[in-house]
């Protein structure tokens, strides 16, 4: 997330995006994310969970799919009641700069979208189905340390959700 924050700080673009470099997020989906944001949505999220019959998860084994679903369910109390996102842990999205301007985003690990959904001025989200691809390079970052960082993030965002802006 540090690289994302650095990149966003280096540009004055109105639309900001996040995509994995290992090609698990297919670049050909980008136009389908850009279009709704250019037409008025605040954020477009590439979602593994709005695809038909869970085929958005690609070749995940049952354990990985279960862990992903459990992590997603843990976000439910943090999400705005009128804006439930099925894949709040996606690492593939485009957001309007104005939605995050002025926020001191401090994402833990690589789950920047969740902090944006909880803390930013997002009113009109949209989820775009996509098929999570096979990793072409590198290794997964998921390990025990990442799990601890995720639970730390949930704690920080819970304070914000309960007590309002200014809380992390």
PDB file of N, CA and C in Angstrom, residues 2 6-8 15 24 26 43 47 57 66 84 88 110 119 121 125 135 138 167:
ATOM      1  N   UNK A   2       2.071   1.142   0.517  1.00  0.00           N
ATOM      2  CA  UNK A   2       2.978   2.288   0.511  1.00  0.00           C
ATOM      3  C   UNK A   2       3.287   2.751  -0.903  1.00  0.00           C
ATOM      4  N   UNK A   6       2.379   6.384  -2.547  1.00  0.00           N
ATOM      5  CA  UNK A   6       3.441   7.167  -3.179  1.00  0.00           C
ATOM      6  C   UNK A   6       3.038   7.526  -4.611  1.00  0.00           C
ATOM      7  N   UNK A   7       2.566   6.545  -5.354  1.00  0.00           N
ATOM      8  CA  UNK A   7       2.160   6.793  -6.734  1.00  0.00           C
ATOM      9  C   UNK A   7       1.041   7.814  -6.829  1.00  0.00           C
ATOM     10  N   UNK A   8       0.053   7.700  -5.955  1.00  0.00           N
ATOM     11  CA  UNK A   8      -1.056   8.646  -5.969  1.00  0.00           C
ATOM     12  C   UNK A   8      -0.579  10.057  -5.650  1.00  0.00           C
ATOM     13  N   UNK A  15      -8.640  10.474 -11.449  1.00  0.00           N
ATOM     14  CA  UNK A  15      -8.995   9.081 -11.187  1.00  0.00           C
ATOM     15  C   UNK A  15      -7.739   8.336 -10.760  1.00  0.00           C
ATOM     16  N   UNK A  24      -2.772 -11.272 -11.880  1.00  0.00           N
ATOM     17  CA  UNK A  24      -3.982 -11.908 -11.359  1.00  0.00           C
ATOM     18  C   UNK A  24      -5.178 -10.988 -11.582  1.00  0.00           C
ATOM     19  N   UNK A  26      -6.597  -8.930 -14.428  1.00  0.00           N
ATOM     20  CA  UNK A  26      -6.399  -8.762 -15.868  1.00  0.00           C
ATOM     21  C   UNK A  26      -6.516  -7.296 -16.294  1.00  0.00           C
ATOM     22  N   UNK A  43     -16.505   5.156  -7.149  1.00  0.00           N
ATOM     23  CA  UNK A  43     -15.506   4.096  -7.145  1.00  0.00           C
ATOM     24  C   UNK A  43     -16.056   2.900  -7.912  1.00  0.00           C
ATOM     25  N   UNK A  47     -14.775  -7.069  -8.674  1.00  0.00           N
ATOM     26  CA  UNK A  47     -15.242  -7.971  -7.620  1.00  0.00           C
ATOM     27  C   UNK A  47     -15.185  -9.429  -8.034  1.00  0.00           C
ATOM     28  N   UNK A  57     -13.355 -16.537  -8.525  1.00  0.00           N
ATOM     29  CA  UNK A  57     -12.226 -16.898  -7.667  1.00  0.00           C
ATOM     30  C   UNK A  57     -11.122 -17.634  -8.407  1.00  0.00           C
ATOM     31  N   UNK A  66     -12.295 -20.143   1.460  1.00  0.00           N
ATOM     32  CA  UNK A  66     -12.905 -19.996   2.783  1.00  0.00           C
ATOM     33  C   UNK A  66     -12.268 -18.837   3.547  1.00  0.00           C
ATOM     34  N   UNK A  84     -23.305  -1.726   1.094  1.00  0.00           N
ATOM     35  CA  UNK A  84     -22.612  -3.001   1.337  1.00  0.00           C
ATOM     36  C   UNK A  84     -21.885  -3.443   0.070  1.00  0.00           C
ATOM     37  N   UNK A  88     -14.988  -6.107  -0.429  1.00  0.00           N
ATOM     38  CA  UNK A  88     -14.302  -4.935   0.114  1.00  0.00           C
ATOM     39  C   UNK A  88     -12.797  -5.132   0.283  1.00  0.00           C
ATOM     40  N   UNK A 110      -1.929  -4.656   2.455  1.00  0.00           N
ATOM     41  CA  UNK A 110      -2.330  -4.329   1.088  1.00  0.00           C
ATOM     42  C   UNK A 110      -3.843  -4.208   0.957  1.00  0.00           C
ATOM     43  N   UNK A 119     -13.633   5.083   5.478  1.00  0.00           N
ATOM     44  CA  UNK A 119     -13.298   6.449   5.859  1.00  0.00           C
ATOM     45  C   UNK A 119     -13.566   7.517   4.801  1.00  0.00           C
ATOM     46  N   UNK A 121     -15.243   9.608   1.388  1.00  0.00           N
ATOM     47  CA  UNK A 121     -16.544  10.135   0.976  1.00  0.00           C
ATOM     48  C   UNK A 121     -16.999   9.412  -0.295  1.00  0.00           C
ATOM     49  N   UNK A 125     -20.815   3.669  -5.191  1.00  0.00           N
ATOM     50  CA  UNK A 125     -19.896   2.611  -5.617  1.00  0.00           C
ATOM     51  C   UNK A 125     -20.560   1.688  -6.638  1.00  0.00           C
ATOM     52  N   UNK A 135      -1.631 -16.477 -10.890  1.00  0.00           N
ATOM     53  CA  UNK A 135      -0.420 -15.681 -10.679  1.00  0.00           C
ATOM     54  C   UNK A 135       0.625 -16.075 -11.725  1.00  0.00           C
ATOM     55  N   UNK A 138       6.042 -14.130  -9.043  1.00  0.00           N
ATOM     56  CA  UNK A 138       6.071 -13.847  -7.616  1.00  0.00           C
ATOM     57  C   UNK A 138       5.309 -14.866  -6.797  1.00  0.00           C
ATOM     58  N   UNK A 167     -10.975   9.134  13.905  1.00  0.00           N
ATOM     59  CA  UNK A 167     -10.544   7.927  14.617  1.00  0.00           C
ATOM     60  C   UNK A 167      -9.879   6.978  13.639  1.00  0.00           C
TER      61      UNK A 167
END
